[in-house]
């Protein structure tokens, strides 16, 4: 199997109230969970293919408890990626290259599609945002806990970035219109952290 490694930053936002209980294997607050997960790859390599600076996102629709139900998913890959880079990212994030993405892919049910799109990922202090023109626009802001410090969750069983504490956030806005979905939310859950994935 191809050796690869990705490191960078990620965030997610969904329709659950903060903090989303799905990460503990509990039922979502609305009975279902609709989310977008976005990754910004700071440094990445797949065999000899460099993946630095590229973005990937995943639309997720879970009809119930995320640990017990298969998810409908759609993938979005940065249009800046070459065909070789795009194929590498599709292989990794579909779980075919092993590592933690394969764990996430074990929850996938129906795959709605994969699109090459313009992606604007921003990370600034407590804020993270992703814009996919004509499809999605999401921004979250980290919540403040005691003494103004970040609120974090560690070692949660259902996680995007194992080994990293997830900072709890709330969406400033979350809109997505694609594959028949039309989500318009604000003030709902968000998580953000760094991530590190690898496989061989």
PDB file of C-alpha atoms in Angstrom:
ATOM      1  CA  UNK A   1       0.000   0.000   0.000  1.00  0.00           C
ATOM      2  CA  UNK A   2       1.178   3.550  -0.750  1.00  0.00           C
ATOM      3  CA  UNK A   3       2.855   5.485   2.058  1.00  0.00           C
ATOM      4  CA  UNK A   4       1.209   8.801   2.799  1.00  0.00           C
ATOM      5  CA  UNK A   5       0.845  11.455   5.480  1.00  0.00           C
ATOM      6  CA  UNK A   6      -1.322  14.548   5.937  1.00  0.00           C
ATOM      7  CA  UNK A   7      -1.142  17.210   8.652  1.00  0.00           C
ATOM      8  CA  UNK A   8      -3.144  20.379   8.970  1.00  0.00           C
ATOM      9  CA  UNK A   9      -6.281  21.889  10.457  1.00  0.00           C
ATOM     10  CA  UNK A  10      -9.908  20.835  10.338  1.00  0.00           C
ATOM     11  CA  UNK A  11     -13.314  22.022  11.460  1.00  0.00           C
ATOM     12  CA  UNK A  12     -16.859  20.756  11.327  1.00  0.00           C
ATOM     13  CA  UNK A  13     -20.291  22.166  11.951  1.00  0.00           C
ATOM     14  CA  UNK A  14     -23.652  20.450  12.139  1.00  0.00           C
ATOM     15  CA  UNK A  15     -27.292  20.926  13.111  1.00  0.00           C
ATOM     16  CA  UNK A  16     -26.835  19.722  16.706  1.00  0.00           C
ATOM     17  CA  UNK A  17     -26.887  22.057  19.671  1.00  0.00           C
ATOM     18  CA  UNK A  18     -23.409  22.681  21.092  1.00  0.00           C
ATOM     19  CA  UNK A  19     -21.721  20.546  22.117  1.00  0.00           C
ATOM     20  CA  UNK A  20     -22.769  17.845  19.661  1.00  0.00           C
ATOM     21  CA  UNK A  21     -23.295  14.586  21.594  1.00  0.00           C
ATOM     22  CA  UNK A  22     -22.567  12.422  18.545  1.00  0.00           C
ATOM     23  CA  UNK A  23     -18.860  12.354  19.458  1.00  0.00           C
ATOM     24  CA  UNK A  24     -19.773  10.332  22.555  1.00  0.00           C
ATOM     25  CA  UNK A  25     -21.901   7.853  20.608  1.00  0.00           C
ATOM     26  CA  UNK A  26     -25.089   9.524  21.851  1.00  0.00           C
ATOM     27  CA  UNK A  27     -28.126  10.454  19.774  1.00  0.00           C
ATOM     28  CA  UNK A  28     -27.991  13.785  17.908  1.00  0.00           C
ATOM     29  CA  UNK A  29     -29.996  16.584  19.516  1.00  0.00           C
ATOM     30  CA  UNK A  30     -32.441  16.807  16.589  1.00  0.00           C
ATOM     31  CA  UNK A  31     -32.637  13.056  16.053  1.00  0.00           C
ATOM     32  CA  UNK A  32     -30.445  13.293  12.935  1.00  0.00           C
ATOM     33  CA  UNK A  33     -27.116  14.947  12.135  1.00  0.00           C
ATOM     34  CA  UNK A  34     -26.325  16.983   9.025  1.00  0.00           C
ATOM     35  CA  UNK A  35     -22.791  18.300   8.834  1.00  0.00           C
ATOM     36  CA  UNK A  36     -19.959  19.598   6.769  1.00  0.00           C
ATOM     37  CA  UNK A  37     -16.407  18.606   7.648  1.00  0.00           C
ATOM     38  CA  UNK A  38     -13.530  20.601   6.158  1.00  0.00           C
ATOM     39  CA  UNK A  39      -9.798  19.887   6.114  1.00  0.00           C
ATOM     40  CA  UNK A  40      -6.960  22.236   5.192  1.00  0.00           C
ATOM     41  CA  UNK A  41      -3.803  20.276   4.424  1.00  0.00           C
ATOM     42  CA  UNK A  42      -0.737  22.225   5.517  1.00  0.00           C
ATOM     43  CA  UNK A  43       1.681  19.456   4.622  1.00  0.00           C
ATOM     44  CA  UNK A  44       0.818  16.311   2.724  1.00  0.00           C
ATOM     45  CA  UNK A  45       2.381  13.612   0.595  1.00  0.00           C
ATOM     46  CA  UNK A  46       0.949  10.527  -1.100  1.00  0.00           C
ATOM     47  CA  UNK A  47       3.885   8.425  -2.289  1.00  0.00           C
ATOM     48  CA  UNK A  48       5.785  11.160  -4.175  1.00  0.00           C
ATOM     49  CA  UNK A  49       2.759  13.408  -4.794  1.00  0.00           C
ATOM     50  CA  UNK A  50       2.816  16.644  -2.742  1.00  0.00           C
ATOM     51  CA  UNK A  51      -0.556  17.736  -1.345  1.00  0.00           C
ATOM     52  CA  UNK A  52       0.453  20.897   0.542  1.00  0.00           C
ATOM     53  CA  UNK A  53      -2.087  23.709   0.704  1.00  0.00           C
ATOM     54  CA  UNK A  54      -5.066  21.773  -0.646  1.00  0.00           C
ATOM     55  CA  UNK A  55      -8.546  21.516   0.877  1.00  0.00           C
ATOM     56  CA  UNK A  56     -11.093  18.724   1.160  1.00  0.00           C
ATOM     57  CA  UNK A  57     -14.636  18.744   2.535  1.00  0.00           C
ATOM     58  CA  UNK A  58     -17.297  16.162   3.228  1.00  0.00           C
ATOM     59  CA  UNK A  59     -21.068  16.568   3.337  1.00  0.00           C
ATOM     60  CA  UNK A  60     -22.515  14.192   5.928  1.00  0.00           C
ATOM     61  CA  UNK A  61     -26.148  13.216   6.483  1.00  0.00           C
ATOM     62  CA  UNK A  62     -26.826  10.716   9.270  1.00  0.00           C
ATOM     63  CA  UNK A  63     -30.444   9.698   9.819  1.00  0.00           C
ATOM     64  CA  UNK A  64     -29.923   8.876  13.503  1.00  0.00           C
ATOM     65  CA  UNK A  65     -27.172   8.002  15.948  1.00  0.00           C
ATOM     66  CA  UNK A  66     -23.980   8.449  13.938  1.00  0.00           C
ATOM     67  CA  UNK A  67     -22.291   5.470  15.563  1.00  0.00           C
ATOM     68  CA  UNK A  68     -25.194   3.182  14.656  1.00  0.00           C
ATOM     69  CA  UNK A  69     -26.374   4.436  11.250  1.00  0.00           C
ATOM     70  CA  UNK A  70     -24.641   4.616   7.893  1.00  0.00           C
ATOM     71  CA  UNK A  71     -24.064   8.128   6.572  1.00  0.00           C
ATOM     72  CA  UNK A  72     -24.890   9.619   3.215  1.00  0.00           C
ATOM     73  CA  UNK A  73     -21.781  11.479   2.097  1.00  0.00           C
ATOM     74  CA  UNK A  74     -20.492  13.651  -0.715  1.00  0.00           C
ATOM     75  CA  UNK A  75     -16.885  14.740  -1.173  1.00  0.00           C
ATOM     76  CA  UNK A  76     -15.519  18.068  -2.372  1.00  0.00           C
ATOM     77  CA  UNK A  77     -11.918  18.363  -3.535  1.00  0.00           C
ATOM     78  CA  UNK A  78     -10.029  21.595  -4.137  1.00  0.00           C
ATOM     79  CA  UNK A  79     -10.083  22.562  -7.810  1.00  0.00           C
ATOM     80  CA  UNK A  80      -6.456  23.695  -7.427  1.00  0.00           C
ATOM     81  CA  UNK A  81      -5.486  20.027  -7.243  1.00  0.00           C
ATOM     82  CA  UNK A  82      -4.041  18.440 -10.371  1.00  0.00           C
ATOM     83  CA  UNK A  83      -5.582  15.225 -11.624  1.00  0.00           C
ATOM     84  CA  UNK A  84      -2.866  13.239  -9.842  1.00  0.00           C
ATOM     85  CA  UNK A  85      -3.409  15.153  -6.594  1.00  0.00           C
ATOM     86  CA  UNK A  86      -7.185  14.834  -6.905  1.00  0.00           C
ATOM     87  CA  UNK A  87      -6.922  11.072  -7.346  1.00  0.00           C
ATOM     88  CA  UNK A  88      -4.627  10.844  -4.315  1.00  0.00           C
ATOM     89  CA  UNK A  89      -7.026  12.829  -2.124  1.00  0.00           C
ATOM     90  CA  UNK A  90     -10.017  10.816  -3.335  1.00  0.00           C
ATOM     91  CA  UNK A  91      -8.161   7.612  -2.487  1.00  0.00           C
ATOM     92  CA  UNK A  92      -7.246   8.837   0.998  1.00  0.00           C
ATOM     93  CA  UNK A  93     -10.584  10.334   2.021  1.00  0.00           C
ATOM     94  CA  UNK A  94     -12.603   7.403   0.681  1.00  0.00           C
ATOM     95  CA  UNK A  95     -10.657   5.202   3.083  1.00  0.00           C
ATOM     96  CA  UNK A  96      -8.928   3.171   0.383  1.00  0.00           C
ATOM     97  CA  UNK A  97      -5.445   4.123   1.620  1.00  0.00           C
ATOM     98  CA  UNK A  98      -6.033   3.062   5.225  1.00  0.00           C
ATOM     99  CA  UNK A  99      -5.313   5.161   8.298  1.00  0.00           C
ATOM    100  CA  UNK A 100      -7.999   7.083  10.182  1.00  0.00           C
ATOM    101  CA  UNK A 101      -9.917   8.023   6.999  1.00  0.00           C
ATOM    102  CA  UNK A 102     -10.614   4.292   6.603  1.00  0.00           C
ATOM    103  CA  UNK A 103     -12.175   4.312  10.084  1.00  0.00           C
ATOM    104  CA  UNK A 104     -14.402   7.221   9.079  1.00  0.00           C
ATOM    105  CA  UNK A 105     -15.256   5.535   5.770  1.00  0.00           C
ATOM    106  CA  UNK A 106     -16.519   2.486   7.658  1.00  0.00           C
ATOM    107  CA  UNK A 107     -19.535   4.639   8.576  1.00  0.00           C
ATOM    108  CA  UNK A 108     -20.246   5.622   4.967  1.00  0.00           C
ATOM    109  CA  UNK A 109     -23.359   4.266   3.322  1.00  0.00           C
ATOM    110  CA  UNK A 110     -24.567   5.990   0.169  1.00  0.00           C
ATOM    111  CA  UNK A 111     -21.911   8.013  -1.650  1.00  0.00           C
ATOM    112  CA  UNK A 112     -23.666  10.867  -3.421  1.00  0.00           C
ATOM    113  CA  UNK A 113     -20.691  11.975  -5.487  1.00  0.00           C
ATOM    114  CA  UNK A 114     -17.328  13.724  -5.617  1.00  0.00           C
ATOM    115  CA  UNK A 115     -16.858  17.209  -7.060  1.00  0.00           C
ATOM    116  CA  UNK A 116     -13.849  19.339  -7.913  1.00  0.00           C
ATOM    117  CA  UNK A 117     -14.724  22.826  -6.667  1.00  0.00           C
ATOM    118  CA  UNK A 118     -13.285  26.188  -5.682  1.00  0.00           C
ATOM    119  CA  UNK A 119     -12.661  26.151  -1.936  1.00  0.00           C
ATOM    120  CA  UNK A 120     -11.759  29.033   0.360  1.00  0.00           C
ATOM    121  CA  UNK A 121     -10.702  27.745   3.792  1.00  0.00           C
ATOM    122  CA  UNK A 122      -9.798  30.335   6.417  1.00  0.00           C
ATOM    123  CA  UNK A 123      -8.463  29.920   9.937  1.00  0.00           C
ATOM    124  CA  UNK A 124      -7.977  32.985  12.096  1.00  0.00           C
ATOM    125  CA  UNK A 125      -7.745  32.822  15.875  1.00  0.00           C
ATOM    126  CA  UNK A 126     -11.025  31.437  17.220  1.00  0.00           C
ATOM    127  CA  UNK A 127     -12.696  31.388  13.797  1.00  0.00           C
ATOM    128  CA  UNK A 128     -12.731  28.848  10.989  1.00  0.00           C
ATOM    129  CA  UNK A 129     -14.619  29.137   7.730  1.00  0.00           C
ATOM    130  CA  UNK A 130     -15.131  27.415   4.410  1.00  0.00           C
ATOM    131  CA  UNK A 131     -16.739  28.778   1.291  1.00  0.00           C
ATOM    132  CA  UNK A 132     -17.570  26.700  -1.772  1.00  0.00           C
ATOM    133  CA  UNK A 133     -19.201  29.151  -4.197  1.00  0.00           C
ATOM    134  CA  UNK A 134     -22.752  28.163  -5.064  1.00  0.00           C
ATOM    135  CA  UNK A 135     -22.699  25.196  -2.682  1.00  0.00           C
ATOM    136  CA  UNK A 136     -21.642  25.897   0.899  1.00  0.00           C
ATOM    137  CA  UNK A 137     -20.724  28.712   3.258  1.00  0.00           C
ATOM    138  CA  UNK A 138     -19.886  27.892   6.872  1.00  0.00           C
ATOM    139  CA  UNK A 139     -18.180  29.769   9.679  1.00  0.00           C
ATOM    140  CA  UNK A 140     -17.683  28.791  13.311  1.00  0.00           C
ATOM    141  CA  UNK A 141     -16.258  30.552  16.350  1.00  0.00           C
ATOM    142  CA  UNK A 142     -14.719  28.815  19.354  1.00  0.00           C
ATOM    143  CA  UNK A 143     -16.647  29.162  22.601  1.00  0.00           C
ATOM    144  CA  UNK A 144     -15.018  30.587  25.699  1.00  0.00           C
ATOM    145  CA  UNK A 145     -14.887  28.636  28.938  1.00  0.00           C
ATOM    146  CA  UNK A 146     -13.439  29.483  32.323  1.00  0.00           C
ATOM    147  CA  UNK A 147     -11.062  32.447  32.315  1.00  0.00           C
ATOM    148  CA  UNK A 148     -11.757  32.941  28.625  1.00  0.00           C
ATOM    149  CA  UNK A 149      -9.968  29.728  27.702  1.00  0.00           C
ATOM    150  CA  UNK A 150     -11.105  27.327  24.989  1.00  0.00           C
ATOM    151  CA  UNK A 151     -13.535  24.536  25.857  1.00  0.00           C
ATOM    152  CA  UNK A 152     -12.034  21.236  24.754  1.00  0.00           C
ATOM    153  CA  UNK A 153     -13.020  17.581  24.556  1.00  0.00           C
ATOM    154  CA  UNK A 154     -10.362  14.866  24.571  1.00  0.00           C
ATOM    155  CA  UNK A 155     -10.315  11.152  23.816  1.00  0.00           C
ATOM    156  CA  UNK A 156     -13.888  11.107  22.508  1.00  0.00           C
ATOM    157  CA  UNK A 157     -14.748   7.844  20.758  1.00  0.00           C
ATOM    158  CA  UNK A 158     -16.225   9.230  17.520  1.00  0.00           C
ATOM    159  CA  UNK A 159     -13.705  11.748  16.282  1.00  0.00           C
ATOM    160  CA  UNK A 160     -12.357  13.283  13.103  1.00  0.00           C
ATOM    161  CA  UNK A 161      -8.877  13.954  14.507  1.00  0.00           C
ATOM    162  CA  UNK A 162      -7.719  11.257  16.953  1.00  0.00           C
ATOM    163  CA  UNK A 163      -5.068  12.344  19.424  1.00  0.00           C
ATOM    164  CA  UNK A 164      -6.090  15.995  19.187  1.00  0.00           C
ATOM    165  CA  UNK A 165      -8.325  17.846  21.669  1.00  0.00           C
ATOM    166  CA  UNK A 166     -11.422  19.176  19.911  1.00  0.00           C
ATOM    167  CA  UNK A 167     -12.228  22.805  20.642  1.00  0.00           C
ATOM    168  CA  UNK A 168     -15.972  23.377  21.032  1.00  0.00           C
ATOM    169  CA  UNK A 169     -17.410  26.094  18.816  1.00  0.00           C
ATOM    170  CA  UNK A 170     -20.709  27.454  17.578  1.00  0.00           C
ATOM    171  CA  UNK A 171     -21.652  28.315  14.006  1.00  0.00           C
ATOM    172  CA  UNK A 172     -22.033  31.922  12.952  1.00  0.00           C
ATOM    173  CA  UNK A 173     -23.710  30.558   9.833  1.00  0.00           C
ATOM    174  CA  UNK A 174     -23.923  27.269   7.967  1.00  0.00           C
ATOM    175  CA  UNK A 175     -25.544  27.078   4.569  1.00  0.00           C
ATOM    176  CA  UNK A 176     -25.362  24.230   2.094  1.00  0.00           C
ATOM    177  CA  UNK A 177     -27.358  23.610  -1.065  1.00  0.00           C
ATOM    178  CA  UNK A 178     -26.422  20.517  -3.088  1.00  0.00           C
ATOM    179  CA  UNK A 179     -27.701  17.030  -3.907  1.00  0.00           C
ATOM    180  CA  UNK A 180     -31.235  18.138  -3.054  1.00  0.00           C
ATOM    181  CA  UNK A 181     -30.253  19.456   0.390  1.00  0.00           C
ATOM    182  CA  UNK A 182     -30.946  23.021   1.495  1.00  0.00           C
ATOM    183  CA  UNK A 183     -29.473  23.612   4.943  1.00  0.00           C
ATOM    184  CA  UNK A 184     -29.617  27.050   6.572  1.00  0.00           C
ATOM    185  CA  UNK A 185     -28.411  27.091  10.162  1.00  0.00           C
ATOM    186  CA  UNK A 186     -26.694  29.299  12.709  1.00  0.00           C
ATOM    187  CA  UNK A 187     -25.849  29.094  16.386  1.00  0.00           C
ATOM    188  CA  UNK A 188     -25.318  25.338  16.214  1.00  0.00           C
ATOM    189  CA  UNK A 189     -22.417  23.055  17.059  1.00  0.00           C
ATOM    190  CA  UNK A 190     -18.902  23.281  15.740  1.00  0.00           C
ATOM    191  CA  UNK A 191     -15.592  21.575  16.505  1.00  0.00           C
ATOM    192  CA  UNK A 192     -12.080  22.496  15.405  1.00  0.00           C
ATOM    193  CA  UNK A 193      -8.578  21.124  15.878  1.00  0.00           C
ATOM    194  CA  UNK A 194      -5.408  20.140  14.117  1.00  0.00           C
ATOM    195  CA  UNK A 195      -5.201  16.703  12.518  1.00  0.00           C
ATOM    196  CA  UNK A 196      -2.557  14.202  11.502  1.00  0.00           C
ATOM    197  CA  UNK A 197      -3.327  11.180   9.319  1.00  0.00           C
ATOM    198  CA  UNK A 198      -0.994   8.588   7.845  1.00  0.00           C
ATOM    199  CA  UNK A 199      -1.011   5.203   6.206  1.00  0.00           C
ATOM    200  CA  UNK A 200       1.291   2.710   4.586  1.00  0.00           C
TER     201      UNK A 200
END
